[in-house]
């Protein structure tokens, strides 16, 4: 109830104690936790707050009172660098510069920014290296400092050694006015020309983004007036007159305010500050430092994005390097496998070449044997022709007719036997030729399979296949020669048969002649008696001849 009453008061909201009783009516036995109080706070207090209807400094003081007693622990011996009021102002600065998420932390960049502002106000230099070491130790794991860690760090005097508390207070006050109260130009005295009496009066001026206020003195107890700034206002320099120097004026839509600075530098600072305030109004920005804070946050996000992108790129490059090394290893394995395959292929090729050479030598031996058989057959045919010639000579001799006839019969029988032998040899040659043809066809099929396989494996063997084709053509030529030889043998057989027929004809002719010679010719006989006694002696010989011929 006390907390809600104070919140109602500082936020300028009408008190509603009944709502508190109704909200906690079902659970009023024990203490209220933060989770239990938040729904009531959001619904009945924060949702009713109106922007600009309350004094934010009073609300900040209430929050500081609620939290500082439990969490803020200054030096008990009175050796703190900052006073309790300065701690409150630093607490406000921390809340302004902290990240917009709970629990509130101030990132190291903002801590350094705030300390630099304070040190700049005191004209001292901040030890950035020592600050970085401290932040790296304290903010590890949470992304920044909490407000109580920040106050402990400032109170420790680690970064403000040898500086009096009064100087620190003035610096904190200056930074507090600049950031929290949006004072664009630190307050100072200027001469202002009155509107009615047109006299010059010295006033204490304070510039904020939307208003330029002036007071009787620097205590700011009596406010004499204010100049509302908007995008239509402007600042102009004026020439010296009326005994005043370093003059300038601020023109609004309703009035022109003439002022005089103590020197040119001060006039330049005031004119630049007022122009900055007018620019902020033209851009629709209510606070300079809120805009700067947002820009710093965007810059941090961009740095984080670039850092993340760089880390991602580094990781990607590392993965690419690993992938490259892995592929190189795979390539080495593939090369080794290819070398092994080439060795196996060479061995297989050498084995096939040896088999082919052996088959070729075997074929050549068989062809030589066939050639030798053909030559022996021709020699036999020559001998047979010589024998037939001798038989013809013997037949021509009339004195040795019986012997010639017997020889003729023997020659006829032998011719029959030779014919049978020639036919048997011819059949054997045909069988051999057929067998060789089968072997040649098989060799050709194997060669075609080998050609197809070797074409798939490698085209480098093309030359060798052409050599094999040449060998095949030579084998075909040899086969053709065998066929021609067989045709010649057939022709020789036909010639032998023809000679045999001629020999039979000659035998018949000589038989007739012999019959005529053996028949005695009597006087007055005109016909030859075939069945005469003179021919009877040759009758068994003729019968023997006929049986031999059959």
Coordinates of N, CA and C in Angstrom, one line a residue, residues 269-457:
X269 N 29.7 29.5 -29.5 CA 29.2 28.3 -28.9 C 27.7 28.3 -28.7
X270 N 27.2 29.5 -28.3 CA 25.7 29.6 -28.2 C 25.0 29.5 -29.5
X271 N 25.5 30.1 -30.5 CA 24.8 30.1 -31.8 C 24.8 28.6 -32.4
X272 N 25.9 28.0 -32.2 CA 26.0 26.6 -32.7 C 25.1 25.7 -31.9
X273 N 25.0 25.9 -30.6 CA 24.1 25.1 -29.8 C 22.7 25.3 -30.1
X274 N 22.3 26.6 -30.3 CA 20.9 26.9 -30.7 C 20.6 26.3 -32.1
X275 N 21.5 26.4 -33.0 CA 21.2 25.8 -34.3 C 21.1 24.3 -34.2
X276 N 21.8 23.7 -33.3 CA 21.7 22.2 -33.1 C 20.3 21.9 -32.6
X277 N 19.8 22.7 -31.6 CA 18.5 22.5 -31.1 C 17.4 22.7 -32.2
X278 N 17.6 23.7 -33.0 CA 16.6 23.9 -34.1 C 16.6 22.7 -35.1
X279 N 17.8 22.2 -35.4 CA 17.9 21.1 -36.3 C 17.2 19.9 -35.8
X280 N 17.4 19.6 -34.4 CA 16.7 18.5 -33.8 C 15.2 18.6 -33.9
X281 N 14.7 19.8 -33.7 CA 13.3 20.1 -33.9 C 12.8 19.8 -35.3
X282 N 13.6 20.3 -36.3 CA 13.3 20.1 -37.7 C 13.3 18.6 -38.0
X283 N 14.2 17.8 -37.4 CA 14.2 16.4 -37.7 C 13.2 15.6 -36.8
X284 N 12.5 16.2 -36.0 CA 11.5 15.5 -35.1 C 12.1 14.8 -34.0
X285 N 13.3 15.1 -33.6 CA 14.0 14.4 -32.5 C 13.9 15.2 -31.2
X286 N 13.4 14.5 -30.1 CA 13.2 15.2 -28.8 C 14.5 15.3 -28.0
X287 N 15.4 14.4 -28.2 CA 16.6 14.3 -27.3 C 17.8 14.0 -28.2
X288 N 18.8 14.8 -28.0 CA 20.0 14.6 -28.8 C 20.7 13.4 -28.3
X289 N 20.8 13.2 -27.0 CA 21.5 12.0 -26.5 C 20.8 10.7 -26.8
X290 N 19.5 10.7 -26.8 CA 18.8 9.5 -27.2 C 19.1 9.1 -28.7
X291 N 19.2 10.1 -29.5 CA 19.6 9.9 -30.9 C 21.1 9.4 -31.0
X292 N 21.9 10.0 -30.2 CA 23.3 9.6 -30.2 C 23.4 8.1 -29.6
X293 N 22.6 7.9 -28.6 CA 22.7 6.5 -28.0 C 22.2 5.5 -29.0
X294 N 21.1 5.8 -29.7 CA 20.7 4.9 -30.8 C 21.7 4.7 -31.9
X295 N 22.4 5.8 -32.2 CA 23.5 5.6 -33.2 C 24.6 4.8 -32.7
X296 N 25.0 5.0 -31.5 CA 26.1 4.1 -30.9 C 25.6 2.7 -30.8
X297 N 24.4 2.5 -30.5 CA 23.9 1.1 -30.5 C 23.9 0.5 -31.9
X298 N 23.5 1.3 -32.9 CA 23.5 0.7 -34.2 C 24.9 0.4 -34.7
X299 N 25.9 1.3 -34.3 CA 27.3 1.1 -34.6 C 27.8 -0.2 -33.9
X300 N 27.4 -0.4 -32.7 CA 27.8 -1.6 -32.0 C 27.2 -2.9 -32.7
X301 N 25.9 -2.8 -33.1 CA 25.3 -3.9 -33.8 C 26.0 -4.1 -35.1
X302 N 26.3 -3.0 -35.8 CA 27.1 -3.2 -37.0 C 28.4 -3.9 -36.8
X303 N 29.1 -3.4 -35.7 CA 30.4 -4.1 -35.4 C 30.2 -5.5 -35.1
X304 N 29.2 -5.8 -34.3 CA 28.9 -7.2 -33.9 C 28.6 -8.0 -35.2
X305 N 27.8 -7.4 -36.1 CA 27.4 -8.1 -37.3 C 28.7 -8.4 -38.2
X306 N 29.5 -7.3 -38.3 CA 30.8 -7.5 -39.0 C 31.7 -8.5 -38.4
X307 N 31.7 -8.5 -37.0 CA 32.5 -9.5 -36.3 C 32.0 -10.9 -36.5
X308 N 30.6 -11.0 -36.4 CA 30.0 -12.3 -36.7 C 30.2 -12.8 -38.1
X309 N 30.1 -11.8 -39.0 CA 30.3 -12.2 -40.4 C 31.8 -12.6 -40.7
X310 N 32.7 -11.8 -40.0 CA 34.1 -12.2 -40.1 C 34.4 -13.6 -39.5
X311 N 33.8 -13.8 -38.3 CA 33.9 -15.2 -37.7 C 33.3 -16.2 -38.6
X312 N 32.1 -15.9 -39.1 CA 31.5 -16.9 -40.0 C 32.4 -17.1 -41.3
X313 N 32.9 -16.0 -41.8 CA 33.8 -16.2 -43.0 C 35.0 -17.0 -42.6
X314 N 35.6 -16.7 -41.4 CA 36.8 -17.5 -41.0 C 36.4 -19.0 -40.8
X315 N 35.2 -19.2 -40.2 CA 34.8 -20.6 -40.1 C 34.6 -21.2 -41.4
X316 N 34.0 -20.5 -42.3 CA 33.7 -21.0 -43.7 C 35.1 -21.3 -44.4
X317 N 36.0 -20.4 -44.2 CA 37.3 -20.6 -44.8 C 38.0 -21.8 -44.2
X318 N 37.8 -22.0 -42.9 CA 38.4 -23.1 -42.2 C 37.8 -24.4 -42.7
X319 N 36.4 -24.4 -42.9 CA 35.8 -25.5 -43.4 C 36.2 -25.8 -44.8
X320 N 36.4 -24.7 -45.6 CA 36.8 -24.9 -47.0 C 38.2 -25.5 -47.0
X321 N 39.1 -25.0 -46.1 CA 40.4 -25.6 -46.0 C 40.4 -27.0 -45.6
X322 N 39.6 -27.4 -44.6 CA 39.5 -28.8 -44.3 C 38.9 -29.6 -45.4
X323 N 37.9 -29.1 -46.1 CA 37.3 -29.8 -47.2 C 38.4 -30.0 -48.3
X324 N 39.2 -28.9 -48.5 CA 40.3 -29.0 -49.5 C 41.3 -30.1 -49.2
X325 N 41.7 -30.1 -47.9 CA 42.6 -31.1 -47.4 C 42.1 -32.5 -47.6
X326 N 40.8 -32.6 -47.2 CA 40.1 -33.9 -47.4 C 40.1 -34.4 -48.8
X327 N 39.7 -33.4 -49.7 CA 39.7 -33.7 -51.1 C 41.1 -34.1 -51.7
X328 N 42.1 -33.4 -51.1 CA 43.5 -33.7 -51.6 C 43.8 -35.1 -51.1
X329 N 43.4 -35.5 -49.9 CA 43.7 -36.8 -49.5 C 43.0 -37.8 -50.3
X330 N 41.7 -37.5 -50.6 CA 40.9 -38.4 -51.5 C 41.6 -38.5 -52.9
X331 N 42.1 -37.3 -53.3 CA 42.7 -37.4 -54.6 C 44.0 -38.2 -54.6
X332 N 44.7 -38.1 -53.5 CA 45.9 -39.0 -53.4 C 45.5 -40.5 -53.4
X333 N 44.4 -40.8 -52.7 CA 44.0 -42.2 -52.6 C 43.5 -42.6 -54.0
X334 N 42.8 -41.7 -54.7 CA 42.4 -42.0 -56.1 C 43.6 -42.2 -57.0
X335 N 44.6 -41.4 -56.9 CA 45.8 -41.5 -57.7 C 46.5 -42.8 -57.4
X336 N 46.5 -43.2 -56.1 CA 47.2 -44.5 -55.8 C 46.4 -45.6 -56.3
X337 N 45.0 -45.5 -56.2 CA 44.1 -46.6 -56.8 C 44.3 -46.6 -58.3
X338 N 44.4 -45.5 -58.9 CA 44.6 -45.4 -60.4 C 45.9 -46.1 -60.8
X339 N 47.0 -45.8 -60.0 CA 48.3 -46.5 -60.3 C 48.2 -48.0 -60.1
X340 N 47.5 -48.4 -59.1 CA 47.3 -49.9 -58.9 C 46.5 -50.5 -60.0
X341 N 45.5 -49.7 -60.4 CA 44.6 -50.2 -61.5 C 45.4 -50.3 -62.8
X342 N 46.3 -49.3 -63.1 CA 47.1 -49.3 -64.3 C 48.1 -50.4 -64.3
X343 N 48.6 -50.7 -63.1 CA 49.6 -51.9 -63.0 C 48.9 -53.2 -63.3
X344 N 47.6 -53.3 -62.7 CA 46.9 -54.5 -62.9 C 46.5 -54.6 -64.4
X345 N 46.1 -53.4 -65.0 CA 45.7 -53.4 -66.4 C 46.9 -53.8 -67.3
X346 N 48.1 -53.3 -66.9 CA 49.3 -53.7 -67.7 C 49.6 -55.2 -67.6
X347 N 49.4 -55.7 -66.3 CA 49.7 -57.2 -66.2 C 48.7 -58.0 -67.0
X348 N 47.4 -57.6 -66.9 CA 46.3 -58.3 -67.6 C 46.6 -58.2 -69.1
X349 N 47.0 -57.0 -69.6 CA 47.3 -56.8 -71.0 C 48.5 -57.7 -71.4
X350 N 49.5 -57.8 -70.6 CA 50.6 -58.6 -70.9 C 50.2 -60.1 -71.0
X351 N 49.4 -60.5 -70.0 CA 48.9 -61.9 -70.0 C 48.1 -62.2 -71.3
X352 N 47.2 -61.2 -71.6 CA 46.4 -61.5 -72.8 C 47.3 -61.5 -74.1
X353 N 48.3 -60.6 -74.1 CA 49.2 -60.6 -75.2 C 49.9 -61.9 -75.4
X354 N 50.4 -62.4 -74.3 CA 51.1 -63.7 -74.3 C 50.1 -64.8 -74.8
X355 N 48.9 -64.8 -74.3 CA 47.9 -65.8 -74.7 C 47.7 -65.7 -76.2
X356 N 47.6 -64.4 -76.7 CA 47.3 -64.2 -78.1 C 48.5 -64.7 -79.0
X357 N 49.7 -64.4 -78.4 CA 50.9 -64.9 -79.2 C 51.0 -66.4 -79.2
X358 N 50.6 -67.0 -78.1 CA 50.6 -68.5 -78.1 C 49.6 -69.1 -79.1
X359 N 48.4 -68.5 -79.1 CA 47.4 -68.9 -80.0 C 47.9 -68.7 -81.5
X360 N 48.5 -67.6 -81.7 CA 49.0 -67.3 -83.1 C 50.1 -68.3 -83.5
X361 N 51.0 -68.6 -82.5 CA 52.0 -69.6 -82.8 C 51.4 -71.0 -83.1
X362 N 50.4 -71.3 -82.3 CA 49.7 -72.6 -82.5 C 49.1 -72.7 -83.9
X363 N 48.4 -71.6 -84.3 CA 47.8 -71.5 -85.6 C 48.8 -71.6 -86.7
X364 N 49.9 -70.9 -86.5 CA 51.0 -71.0 -87.5 C 51.5 -72.4 -87.7
X365 N 51.7 -73.1 -86.6 CA 52.1 -74.5 -86.6 C 51.1 -75.4 -87.4
X366 N 49.8 -75.1 -87.1 CA 48.8 -75.9 -87.8 C 48.8 -75.6 -89.2
X367 N 49.0 -74.3 -89.6 CA 49.0 -74.0 -91.0 C 50.2 -74.6 -91.7
X368 N 51.4 -74.6 -91.0 CA 52.5 -75.3 -91.6 C 52.3 -76.8 -91.8
X369 N 51.7 -77.4 -90.8 CA 51.4 -78.8 -91.0 C 50.5 -79.1 -92.1
X370 N 49.4 -78.2 -92.3 CA 48.5 -78.3 -93.5 C 49.3 -78.1 -94.8
X371 N 50.3 -77.2 -94.8 CA 51.0 -76.9 -96.0 C 51.9 -78.1 -96.3
X372 N 52.5 -78.7 -95.2 CA 53.3 -79.9 -95.5 C 52.5 -81.1 -96.0
X373 N 51.2 -81.2 -95.5 CA 50.3 -82.3 -96.0 C 50.0 -82.1 -97.4
X374 N 49.7 -80.8 -97.8 CA 49.4 -80.5 -99.2 C 50.6 -80.8 -100.1
X375 N 51.9 -80.4 -99.6 CA 53.1 -80.7 -100.4 C 53.3 -82.2 -100.6
X376 N 53.1 -83.0 -99.5 CA 53.2 -84.4 -99.6 C 52.2 -85.0 -100.6
X377 N 51.0 -84.4 -100.5 CA 49.9 -84.9 -101.4 C 50.3 -84.6 -102.9
X378 N 50.8 -83.4 -103.1 CA 51.3 -83.1 -104.5 C 52.4 -84.0 -104.9
X379 N 53.3 -84.4 -104.0 CA 54.4 -85.3 -104.4 C 53.8 -86.7 -104.7
X380 N 52.8 -87.1 -103.9 CA 52.2 -88.4 -104.2 C 51.5 -88.3 -105.6
X381 N 50.9 -87.2 -105.9 CA 50.2 -87.0 -107.2 C 51.2 -87.1 -108.3
X382 N 52.4 -86.5 -108.1 CA 53.4 -86.5 -109.2 C 53.9 -88.0 -109.4
X383 N 54.1 -88.7 -108.2 CA 54.5 -90.1 -108.4 C 53.4 -90.9 -109.1
X384 N 52.2 -90.6 -108.7 CA 51.1 -91.3 -109.4 C 51.0 -91.1 -110.9
X385 N 51.3 -89.8 -111.3 CA 51.3 -89.5 -112.7 C 52.5 -90.2 -113.4
X386 N 53.6 -90.3 -112.7 CA 54.8 -91.0 -113.3 C 54.4 -92.5 -113.5
X387 N 53.8 -93.0 -112.4 CA 53.4 -94.4 -112.5 C 52.4 -94.7 -113.7
X388 N 51.5 -93.8 -113.8 CA 50.5 -93.9 -114.9 C 51.2 -93.8 -116.3
X389 N 52.2 -92.9 -116.3 CA 53.0 -92.8 -117.6 C 53.7 -94.1 -117.9
X390 N 54.3 -94.7 -116.8 CA 55.0 -95.9 -117.1 C 54.0 -97.0 -117.5
X391 N 52.8 -97.0 -116.9 CA 51.8 -98.0 -117.4 C 51.4 -97.8 -118.8
X392 N 51.3 -96.6 -119.2 CA 50.9 -96.3 -120.6 C 52.0 -96.8 -121.6
X393 N 53.3 -96.6 -121.1 CA 54.4 -97.1 -122.0 C 54.4 -98.7 -122.1
X394 N 54.0 -99.3 -120.9 CA 54.0 -100.7 -120.9 C 52.8 -101.3 -121.7
X395 N 51.8 -100.6 -121.7 CA 50.6 -101.1 -122.5 C 50.9 -101.0 -124.0
X396 N 51.7 -100.0 -124.4 CA 52.0 -99.8 -125.8 C 52.9 -101.0 -126.3
X397 N 53.5 -101.7 -125.4 CA 54.3 -102.8 -125.9 C 53.4 -104.0 -126.1
X398 N 53.4 -104.5 -127.4 CA 52.6 -105.6 -127.8 C 53.2 -107.0 -127.3
X399 N 54.5 -107.0 -127.2 CA 55.1 -108.3 -126.8 C 54.8 -108.7 -125.4
X400 N 54.6 -107.6 -124.5 CA 54.4 -107.8 -123.1 C 52.9 -107.5 -122.7
X401 N 51.9 -107.9 -123.5 CA 50.6 -107.5 -123.4 C 50.0 -108.0 -122.1
X402 N 50.4 -109.2 -121.7 CA 49.8 -109.8 -120.5 C 50.3 -109.0 -119.3
X403 N 51.5 -108.7 -119.3 CA 52.1 -108.0 -118.2 C 51.5 -106.5 -118.1
X404 N 51.4 -106.0 -119.3 CA 50.8 -104.6 -119.3 C 49.4 -104.6 -118.8
X405 N 48.6 -105.7 -119.3 CA 47.2 -105.7 -118.9 C 47.2 -105.9 -117.3
X406 N 48.0 -106.8 -116.8 CA 48.1 -107.0 -115.4 C 48.4 -105.7 -114.7
X407 N 49.4 -105.0 -115.2 CA 49.8 -103.7 -114.6 C 48.7 -102.7 -114.7
X408 N 48.0 -102.8 -115.9 CA 46.9 -101.9 -116.0 C 45.8 -102.1 -115.0
X409 N 45.6 -103.5 -114.8 CA 44.6 -103.8 -113.8 C 45.1 -103.4 -112.4
X410 N 46.3 -103.6 -112.1 CA 46.9 -103.2 -110.8 C 46.8 -101.6 -110.7
X411 N 47.2 -101.0 -111.8 CA 47.1 -99.5 -111.8 C 45.7 -99.0 -111.5
X412 N 44.7 -99.8 -112.1 CA 43.3 -99.4 -111.9 C 42.9 -99.6 -110.5
X413 N 43.3 -100.7 -109.9 CA 43.0 -101.0 -108.5 C 43.7 -99.9 -107.6
X414 N 45.0 -99.7 -108.0 CA 45.7 -98.7 -107.2 C 45.1 -97.3 -107.3
X415 N 44.6 -97.0 -108.6 CA 44.0 -95.7 -108.8 C 42.7 -95.6 -107.9
X416 N 42.0 -96.8 -107.8 CA 40.8 -96.8 -106.9 C 41.2 -96.5 -105.5
X417 N 42.2 -97.2 -105.1 CA 42.7 -97.0 -103.7 C 43.2 -95.6 -103.5
X418 N 44.0 -95.1 -104.5 CA 44.4 -93.7 -104.4 C 43.3 -92.7 -104.3
X419 N 42.3 -93.0 -105.1 CA 41.1 -92.2 -105.1 C 40.4 -92.1 -103.7
X420 N 40.3 -93.4 -103.2 CA 39.8 -93.5 -101.8 C 40.7 -92.7 -100.8
X421 N 42.0 -92.9 -101.0 CA 42.9 -92.2 -100.1 C 42.8 -90.6 -100.3
X422 N 42.7 -90.2 -101.6 CA 42.6 -88.8 -101.8 C 41.3 -88.3 -101.2
X423 N 40.2 -89.1 -101.4 CA 38.9 -88.6 -100.8 C 39.0 -88.6 -99.3
X424 N 39.7 -89.6 -98.7 CA 39.9 -89.6 -97.3 C 40.7 -88.4 -96.8
X425 N 41.8 -88.1 -97.6 CA 42.6 -87.0 -97.3 C 41.8 -85.7 -97.5
X426 N 41.0 -85.7 -98.5 CA 40.1 -84.5 -98.8 C 39.2 -84.3 -97.6
X427 N 38.6 -85.4 -97.2 CA 37.6 -85.3 -96.0 C 38.4 -84.8 -94.8
X428 N 39.6 -85.4 -94.6 CA 40.3 -84.9 -93.4 C 40.7 -83.5 -93.5
X429 N 41.1 -83.0 -94.7 CA 41.4 -81.6 -94.9 C 40.2 -80.7 -94.7
X430 N 39.0 -81.2 -95.2 CA 37.8 -80.4 -94.9 C 37.5 -80.3 -93.4
X431 N 37.7 -81.5 -92.7 CA 37.4 -81.5 -91.3 C 38.4 -80.5 -90.6
X432 N 39.7 -80.6 -91.0 CA 40.7 -79.7 -90.4 C 40.4 -78.3 -90.7
X433 N 39.9 -78.1 -92.0 CA 39.6 -76.7 -92.4 C 38.4 -76.2 -91.6
X434 N 37.4 -77.0 -91.3 CA 36.2 -76.6 -90.6 C 36.7 -76.3 -89.1
X435 N 37.5 -77.2 -88.6 CA 38.0 -77.0 -87.2 C 38.8 -75.7 -87.1
X436 N 39.7 -75.5 -88.1 CA 40.4 -74.2 -88.0 C 39.5 -73.0 -88.2
X437 N 38.4 -73.2 -89.1 CA 37.5 -72.1 -89.2 C 36.8 -71.8 -87.9
X438 N 36.4 -72.9 -87.2 CA 35.7 -72.7 -85.9 C 36.7 -72.0 -84.9
X439 N 38.0 -72.5 -84.9 CA 38.9 -71.8 -84.1 C 39.1 -70.3 -84.4
X440 N 39.1 -70.1 -85.8 CA 39.3 -68.7 -86.2 C 38.1 -67.9 -85.8
X441 N 36.9 -68.4 -86.0 CA 35.7 -67.7 -85.5 C 35.7 -67.4 -84.0
X442 N 36.1 -68.5 -83.3 CA 36.2 -68.3 -81.8 C 37.3 -67.2 -81.5
X443 N 38.4 -67.3 -82.2 CA 39.4 -66.3 -82.0 C 38.9 -64.9 -82.4
X444 N 38.1 -64.9 -83.4 CA 37.6 -63.6 -83.9 C 36.6 -63.0 -82.8
X445 N 35.7 -63.9 -82.3 CA 34.8 -63.5 -81.2 C 35.5 -63.0 -80.0
X446 N 36.5 -63.8 -79.6 CA 37.3 -63.3 -78.4 C 38.0 -62.0 -78.7
X447 N 38.5 -61.9 -80.0 CA 39.1 -60.7 -80.3 C 38.1 -59.5 -80.3
X448 N 36.9 -59.7 -80.8 CA 35.9 -58.7 -80.8 C 35.5 -58.3 -79.3
X449 N 35.4 -59.3 -78.4 CA 35.1 -59.0 -77.0 C 36.3 -58.3 -76.4
X450 N 37.4 -58.7 -76.8 CA 38.6 -58.0 -76.3 C 38.7 -56.6 -76.8
X451 N 38.3 -56.4 -78.0 CA 38.3 -55.0 -78.6 C 37.3 -54.1 -77.8
X452 N 36.1 -54.7 -77.6 CA 35.0 -53.9 -76.9 C 35.5 -53.5 -75.5
X453 N 36.1 -54.6 -74.8 CA 36.5 -54.3 -73.4 C 37.6 -53.3 -73.4
X454 N 38.6 -53.5 -74.3 CA 39.7 -52.5 -74.3 C 39.3 -51.2 -74.7
X455 N 38.3 -51.0 -75.6 CA 37.8 -49.7 -76.0 C 37.2 -49.0 -74.8
X456 N 36.5 -49.8 -73.9 CA 35.9 -49.1 -72.7 C 36.9 -48.8 -71.7
X457 N 37.9 -49.6 -71.6 CA 38.9 -49.4 -70.6 C 39.8 -48.2 -71.0

